[in-house]
Amino acid sequence: MDVKTVFLNGKIEEEVYIEKLEGFETFDHESHVCQLKRDFYRLKQAPHAWYTRIDNYFTGLGFTKSEAYVNHYYIMVEGKPLIIVLYVDDLILTGDD
């Protein structure tokens, strides 16, 4: 399963500022910069923000994180295993059925 906007939905923990983008001009505030409220694809904090958010979500649902592989989660549903593997912006789901 591909999560299309995965790096647009992470929440940034620290304050991040960027220069104003081309085409965004304010003549009365030329020296100002922009503060980001959410992450985006080229931001180096984006993968960490995504993994933190999805980790909290899965563990909140009762999934157990694998000790051997940090991007593997598993849970037993009605006596059958459900395994989720994270790979960048993809989720691989597998189980008995």
Short mmCIF file of N, CA, C and O in Angstrom, two decimals, residues 1-96:
data_model
loop_
_atom_site.label_atom_id
_atom_site.label_comp_id
_atom_site.label_asym_id
_atom_site.label_seq_id
_atom_site.Cartn_x
_atom_site.Cartn_y
_atom_site.Cartn_z
N MET A 1 0.85 -1.16 0.00
CA MET A 1 0.00 0.00 0.00
C MET A 1 0.91 1.23 0.00
O MET A 1 1.82 1.33 0.82
N ASP A 2 0.68 2.12 -0.91
CA ASP A 2 1.48 3.33 -1.01
C ASP A 2 0.73 4.48 -0.35
O ASP A 2 -0.43 4.73 -0.66
N VAL A 3 1.38 5.17 0.55
CA VAL A 3 0.79 6.33 1.20
C VAL A 3 1.28 7.56 0.43
O VAL A 3 2.45 7.93 0.51
N LYS A 4 0.39 8.17 -0.34
CA LYS A 4 0.77 9.22 -1.29
C LYS A 4 1.35 10.47 -0.62
O LYS A 4 2.33 11.02 -1.09
N THR A 5 0.76 10.94 0.43
CA THR A 5 1.19 12.21 1.03
C THR A 5 1.84 12.01 2.39
O THR A 5 1.69 12.81 3.29
N VAL A 6 2.59 10.92 2.51
CA VAL A 6 3.15 10.54 3.80
C VAL A 6 4.02 11.63 4.42
O VAL A 6 3.92 11.91 5.60
N PHE A 7 4.85 12.28 3.65
CA PHE A 7 5.76 13.28 4.21
C PHE A 7 5.12 14.65 4.32
O PHE A 7 5.76 15.61 4.73
N LEU A 8 3.84 14.75 3.98
CA LEU A 8 3.13 16.01 4.16
C LEU A 8 2.28 15.99 5.42
O LEU A 8 1.66 16.98 5.75
N ASN A 9 2.25 14.86 6.10
CA ASN A 9 1.37 14.71 7.26
C ASN A 9 2.10 14.56 8.58
O ASN A 9 1.48 14.34 9.60
N GLY A 10 3.40 14.66 8.56
CA GLY A 10 4.16 14.58 9.81
C GLY A 10 4.14 15.91 10.54
O GLY A 10 4.01 16.96 9.93
N LYS A 11 4.25 15.84 11.83
CA LYS A 11 4.30 17.07 12.62
C LYS A 11 5.73 17.31 13.05
O LYS A 11 6.41 16.42 13.53
N ILE A 12 6.19 18.52 12.87
CA ILE A 12 7.56 18.88 13.19
C ILE A 12 7.67 19.17 14.69
O ILE A 12 6.86 19.91 15.25
N GLU A 13 8.66 18.59 15.33
CA GLU A 13 8.85 18.78 16.77
C GLU A 13 9.58 20.09 17.09
O GLU A 13 9.32 20.72 18.10
N GLU A 14 10.52 20.48 16.24
CA GLU A 14 11.30 21.68 16.51
C GLU A 14 10.90 22.80 15.54
O GLU A 14 10.16 22.57 14.60
N GLU A 15 11.38 23.99 15.81
CA GLU A 15 11.10 25.12 14.92
C GLU A 15 12.01 25.04 13.70
O GLU A 15 13.22 24.87 13.84
N VAL A 16 11.41 25.14 12.51
CA VAL A 16 12.15 25.09 11.26
C VAL A 16 11.78 26.31 10.43
O VAL A 16 10.59 26.60 10.26
N TYR A 17 12.79 27.00 9.94
CA TYR A 17 12.58 28.19 9.12
C TYR A 17 13.21 27.97 7.75
O TYR A 17 14.24 27.31 7.63
N ILE A 18 12.58 28.54 6.72
CA ILE A 18 13.12 28.47 5.37
C ILE A 18 13.09 29.87 4.76
O ILE A 18 12.34 30.74 5.20
N GLU A 19 13.93 30.05 3.75
CA GLU A 19 13.88 31.31 3.01
C GLU A 19 12.58 31.37 2.23
O GLU A 19 12.00 30.34 1.89
N LYS A 20 12.13 32.57 1.93
CA LYS A 20 10.91 32.71 1.15
C LYS A 20 11.11 32.08 -0.23
O LYS A 20 12.18 32.17 -0.81
N LEU A 21 10.08 31.43 -0.70
CA LEU A 21 10.14 30.76 -1.98
C LEU A 21 10.08 31.76 -3.13
O LEU A 21 9.55 32.86 -2.98
N GLU A 22 10.61 31.36 -4.29
CA GLU A 22 10.54 32.22 -5.47
C GLU A 22 9.09 32.52 -5.79
O GLU A 22 8.23 31.64 -5.73
N GLY A 23 8.81 33.75 -6.13
CA GLY A 23 7.45 34.14 -6.45
C GLY A 23 6.67 34.64 -5.25
O GLY A 23 5.63 35.26 -5.40
N PHE A 24 7.16 34.37 -4.05
CA PHE A 24 6.51 34.85 -2.83
C PHE A 24 7.27 36.07 -2.37
O PHE A 24 8.29 35.96 -1.69
N GLU A 25 6.80 37.23 -2.79
CA GLU A 25 7.52 38.46 -2.48
C GLU A 25 6.66 39.39 -1.64
O GLU A 25 5.49 39.60 -1.93
N THR A 26 7.26 39.88 -0.59
CA THR A 26 6.64 40.93 0.21
C THR A 26 7.66 42.04 0.31
O THR A 26 8.74 41.87 0.87
N PHE A 27 7.35 43.14 -0.27
CA PHE A 27 8.33 44.23 -0.37
C PHE A 27 8.53 44.96 0.94
O PHE A 27 9.55 45.59 1.15
N ASP A 28 7.58 44.85 1.86
CA ASP A 28 7.74 45.52 3.14
C ASP A 28 8.44 44.65 4.18
O ASP A 28 8.82 45.12 5.23
N HIS A 29 8.64 43.34 3.88
CA HIS A 29 9.30 42.42 4.80
C HIS A 29 10.33 41.57 4.05
O HIS A 29 10.31 40.35 4.11
N GLU A 30 11.24 42.21 3.36
CA GLU A 30 12.19 41.50 2.50
C GLU A 30 13.15 40.59 3.26
O GLU A 30 13.61 39.59 2.75
N SER A 31 13.46 40.92 4.50
CA SER A 31 14.41 40.12 5.27
C SER A 31 13.75 38.99 6.06
O SER A 31 14.42 38.23 6.73
N HIS A 32 12.44 38.87 5.99
CA HIS A 32 11.73 37.85 6.76
C HIS A 32 11.91 36.46 6.14
O HIS A 32 12.21 36.31 4.97
N VAL A 33 11.71 35.44 6.98
CA VAL A 33 11.74 34.04 6.53
C VAL A 33 10.40 33.41 6.89
O VAL A 33 9.58 34.01 7.57
N CYS A 34 10.19 32.17 6.45
CA CYS A 34 8.94 31.46 6.72
C CYS A 34 9.18 30.38 7.77
O CYS A 34 10.16 29.65 7.70
N GLN A 35 8.26 30.27 8.72
CA GLN A 35 8.32 29.19 9.70
C GLN A 35 7.38 28.08 9.24
O GLN A 35 6.22 28.32 8.92
N LEU A 36 7.91 26.85 9.21
CA LEU A 36 7.10 25.71 8.80
C LEU A 36 6.29 25.17 9.96
O LEU A 36 6.80 25.06 11.08
N LYS A 37 5.06 24.82 9.70
CA LYS A 37 4.19 24.20 10.70
C LYS A 37 4.11 22.69 10.49
O LYS A 37 3.84 21.94 11.40
N ARG A 38 4.31 22.25 9.25
CA ARG A 38 4.30 20.83 8.90
C ARG A 38 5.51 20.55 8.02
O ARG A 38 6.09 21.45 7.45
N ASP A 39 5.85 19.28 7.90
CA ASP A 39 7.01 18.95 7.09
C ASP A 39 6.63 18.79 5.62
O ASP A 39 5.47 18.85 5.25
N PHE A 40 7.64 18.67 4.79
CA PHE A 40 7.42 18.39 3.37
C PHE A 40 8.57 17.54 2.87
O PHE A 40 9.53 17.26 3.58
N TYR A 41 8.47 17.07 1.63
CA TYR A 41 9.35 16.03 1.12
C TYR A 41 10.85 16.30 1.24
O TYR A 41 11.60 15.42 1.57
N ARG A 42 11.30 17.46 1.00
CA ARG A 42 12.74 17.72 1.00
C ARG A 42 13.30 18.06 2.37
O ARG A 42 14.49 18.23 2.52
N LEU A 43 12.46 18.15 3.34
CA LEU A 43 12.92 18.48 4.69
C LEU A 43 13.54 17.24 5.32
O LEU A 43 12.98 16.16 5.29
N LYS A 44 14.73 17.41 5.89
CA LYS A 44 15.43 16.24 6.44
C LYS A 44 14.71 15.64 7.64
O LYS A 44 14.92 14.48 7.96
N GLN A 45 13.84 16.39 8.30
CA GLN A 45 13.10 15.88 9.45
C GLN A 45 11.85 15.10 9.02
O GLN A 45 11.21 14.46 9.84
N ALA A 46 11.48 15.12 7.74
CA ALA A 46 10.23 14.51 7.28
C ALA A 46 10.15 13.01 7.56
O ALA A 46 9.13 12.55 8.08
N PRO A 47 11.17 12.21 7.24
CA PRO A 47 11.06 10.78 7.54
C PRO A 47 10.89 10.50 9.03
O PRO A 47 10.09 9.66 9.42
N HIS A 48 11.63 11.21 9.86
CA HIS A 48 11.52 11.00 11.31
C HIS A 48 10.12 11.36 11.80
O HIS A 48 9.53 10.64 12.62
N ALA A 49 9.57 12.46 11.30
CA ALA A 49 8.22 12.88 11.71
C ALA A 49 7.19 11.83 11.30
O ALA A 49 6.29 11.49 12.06
N TRP A 50 7.33 11.28 10.09
CA TRP A 50 6.42 10.24 9.61
C TRP A 50 6.53 8.99 10.46
O TRP A 50 5.53 8.44 10.92
N TYR A 51 7.74 8.50 10.68
CA TYR A 51 7.92 7.27 11.45
C TYR A 51 7.44 7.43 12.90
O TYR A 51 6.86 6.50 13.46
N THR A 52 7.66 8.57 13.48
CA THR A 52 7.18 8.81 14.85
C THR A 52 5.65 8.78 14.89
O THR A 52 5.06 8.16 15.77
N ARG A 53 5.03 9.42 13.92
CA ARG A 53 3.56 9.48 13.90
C ARG A 53 2.95 8.10 13.65
O ARG A 53 2.01 7.70 14.33
N ILE A 54 3.47 7.35 12.69
CA ILE A 54 2.90 6.04 12.38
C ILE A 54 3.22 5.04 13.50
O ILE A 54 2.41 4.17 13.81
N ASP A 55 4.38 5.18 14.14
CA ASP A 55 4.73 4.32 15.27
C ASP A 55 3.73 4.53 16.41
O ASP A 55 3.23 3.56 16.99
N ASN A 56 3.44 5.77 16.73
CA ASN A 56 2.47 6.06 17.78
C ASN A 56 1.09 5.52 17.42
O ASN A 56 0.36 5.02 18.29
N TYR A 57 0.72 5.61 16.16
CA TYR A 57 -0.58 5.11 15.71
C TYR A 57 -0.67 3.59 15.86
O TYR A 57 -1.63 3.08 16.44
N PHE A 58 0.33 2.87 15.33
CA PHE A 58 0.29 1.41 15.41
C PHE A 58 0.35 0.90 16.85
O PHE A 58 -0.39 0.01 17.23
N THR A 59 1.24 1.46 17.65
CA THR A 59 1.33 1.00 19.04
C THR A 59 0.06 1.36 19.80
O THR A 59 -0.35 0.62 20.69
N GLY A 60 -0.58 2.46 19.44
CA GLY A 60 -1.86 2.83 20.05
C GLY A 60 -2.98 1.85 19.71
O GLY A 60 -3.92 1.68 20.47
N LEU A 61 -2.86 1.20 18.54
CA LEU A 61 -3.85 0.19 18.14
C LEU A 61 -3.57 -1.17 18.76
O LEU A 61 -4.36 -2.10 18.61
N GLY A 62 -2.43 -1.31 19.44
CA GLY A 62 -2.10 -2.57 20.09
C GLY A 62 -1.06 -3.40 19.36
O GLY A 62 -0.78 -4.52 19.75
N PHE A 63 -0.49 -2.87 18.29
CA PHE A 63 0.56 -3.59 17.58
C PHE A 63 1.82 -3.62 18.43
O PHE A 63 2.08 -2.71 19.22
N THR A 64 2.60 -4.67 18.27
CA THR A 64 3.88 -4.80 18.94
C THR A 64 4.98 -4.55 17.92
O THR A 64 4.92 -5.07 16.81
N LYS A 65 5.96 -3.77 18.30
CA LYS A 65 7.08 -3.48 17.41
C LYS A 65 8.10 -4.61 17.52
O LYS A 65 8.44 -5.05 18.62
N SER A 66 8.58 -5.06 16.40
CA SER A 66 9.58 -6.13 16.37
C SER A 66 10.88 -5.65 17.01
O SER A 66 11.30 -4.52 16.80
N GLU A 67 11.50 -6.50 17.80
CA GLU A 67 12.79 -6.16 18.39
C GLU A 67 13.91 -6.28 17.38
O GLU A 67 14.93 -5.60 17.47
N ALA A 68 13.75 -7.17 16.41
CA ALA A 68 14.79 -7.41 15.41
C ALA A 68 14.78 -6.35 14.31
O ALA A 68 15.84 -5.94 13.83
N TYR A 69 13.60 -5.91 13.89
CA TYR A 69 13.47 -4.95 12.78
C TYR A 69 12.55 -3.83 13.23
O TYR A 69 11.37 -4.05 13.47
N VAL A 70 13.07 -2.63 13.29
CA VAL A 70 12.31 -1.51 13.86
C VAL A 70 11.10 -1.11 13.01
O VAL A 70 10.22 -0.42 13.50
N ASN A 71 11.04 -1.50 11.76
CA ASN A 71 9.93 -1.12 10.90
C ASN A 71 8.91 -2.24 10.72
O ASN A 71 8.11 -2.21 9.80
N HIS A 72 8.96 -3.26 11.59
CA HIS A 72 7.99 -4.36 11.55
C HIS A 72 7.08 -4.27 12.76
O HIS A 72 7.54 -4.11 13.89
N TYR A 73 5.78 -4.41 12.51
CA TYR A 73 4.78 -4.41 13.58
C TYR A 73 3.92 -5.65 13.42
O TYR A 73 3.65 -6.09 12.29
N TYR A 74 3.47 -6.21 14.54
CA TYR A 74 2.60 -7.37 14.44
C TYR A 74 1.56 -7.34 15.56
O TYR A 74 1.74 -6.71 16.60
N ILE A 75 0.45 -8.02 15.28
CA ILE A 75 -0.64 -8.14 16.24
C ILE A 75 -1.38 -9.44 15.92
O ILE A 75 -1.38 -9.89 14.77
N MET A 76 -1.99 -10.03 16.91
CA MET A 76 -2.82 -11.21 16.72
C MET A 76 -4.28 -10.76 16.67
O MET A 76 -4.76 -10.09 17.59
N VAL A 77 -4.98 -11.12 15.61
CA VAL A 77 -6.38 -10.78 15.45
C VAL A 77 -7.16 -12.08 15.32
O VAL A 77 -6.96 -12.82 14.35
N GLU A 78 -7.99 -12.35 16.29
CA GLU A 78 -8.78 -13.59 16.32
C GLU A 78 -7.88 -14.82 16.14
O GLU A 78 -8.17 -15.73 15.37
N GLY A 79 -6.73 -14.81 16.80
CA GLY A 79 -5.80 -15.94 16.76
C GLY A 79 -4.94 -16.01 15.51
O GLY A 79 -4.18 -16.96 15.34
N LYS A 80 -5.03 -15.02 14.63
CA LYS A 80 -4.23 -15.02 13.40
C LYS A 80 -3.31 -13.79 13.39
O LYS A 80 -3.71 -12.70 13.81
N PRO A 81 -2.08 -13.96 12.91
CA PRO A 81 -1.14 -12.83 12.90
C PRO A 81 -1.43 -11.84 11.77
O PRO A 81 -1.82 -12.23 10.67
N LEU A 82 -1.25 -10.59 12.07
CA LEU A 82 -1.27 -9.52 11.07
C LEU A 82 0.06 -8.80 11.21
O LEU A 82 0.43 -8.36 12.30
N ILE A 83 0.81 -8.72 10.12
CA ILE A 83 2.14 -8.12 10.13
C ILE A 83 2.14 -6.93 9.18
O ILE A 83 1.66 -7.03 8.05
N ILE A 84 2.70 -5.83 9.65
CA ILE A 84 2.86 -4.64 8.81
C ILE A 84 4.33 -4.28 8.78
O ILE A 84 4.98 -4.20 9.82
N VAL A 85 4.84 -4.05 7.58
CA VAL A 85 6.23 -3.64 7.40
C VAL A 85 6.22 -2.27 6.74
O VAL A 85 5.55 -2.06 5.73
N LEU A 86 6.96 -1.33 7.32
CA LEU A 86 7.09 0.01 6.73
C LEU A 86 8.34 0.07 5.87
O LEU A 86 9.40 -0.40 6.27
N TYR A 87 8.19 0.64 4.68
CA TYR A 87 9.35 0.88 3.82
C TYR A 87 9.15 2.24 3.19
O TYR A 87 8.33 2.40 2.28
N VAL A 88 9.85 3.24 3.67
CA VAL A 88 9.76 4.65 3.26
C VAL A 88 8.32 5.11 3.34
O VAL A 88 7.83 5.42 4.40
N ASP A 89 7.59 5.16 2.21
CA ASP A 89 6.20 5.61 2.23
C ASP A 89 5.25 4.48 1.83
O ASP A 89 4.12 4.72 1.41
N ASP A 90 5.70 3.25 1.98
CA ASP A 90 4.87 2.09 1.65
C ASP A 90 4.60 1.26 2.91
O ASP A 90 5.44 1.17 3.80
N LEU A 91 3.43 0.64 2.95
CA LEU A 91 3.07 -0.28 4.01
C LEU A 91 2.83 -1.64 3.36
O LEU A 91 2.05 -1.75 2.40
N ILE A 92 3.51 -2.65 3.84
CA ILE A 92 3.32 -4.01 3.34
C ILE A 92 2.56 -4.75 4.42
O ILE A 92 3.02 -4.87 5.56
N LEU A 93 1.36 -5.25 4.08
CA LEU A 93 0.49 -5.95 5.03
C LEU A 93 0.46 -7.42 4.67
O LEU A 93 0.30 -7.78 3.50
N THR A 94 0.58 -8.26 5.65
CA THR A 94 0.51 -9.69 5.42
C THR A 94 -0.05 -10.40 6.63
O THR A 94 -0.05 -9.86 7.74
N GLY A 95 -0.56 -11.59 6.42
CA GLY A 95 -1.12 -12.41 7.49
C GLY A 95 -1.47 -13.78 6.96
O GLY A 95 -1.05 -14.18 5.89
N ASP A 96 -2.28 -14.51 7.73
CA ASP A 96 -2.67 -15.86 7.34
C ASP A 96 -3.71 -15.88 6.22
O ASP A 96 -3.74 -16.78 5.40
#
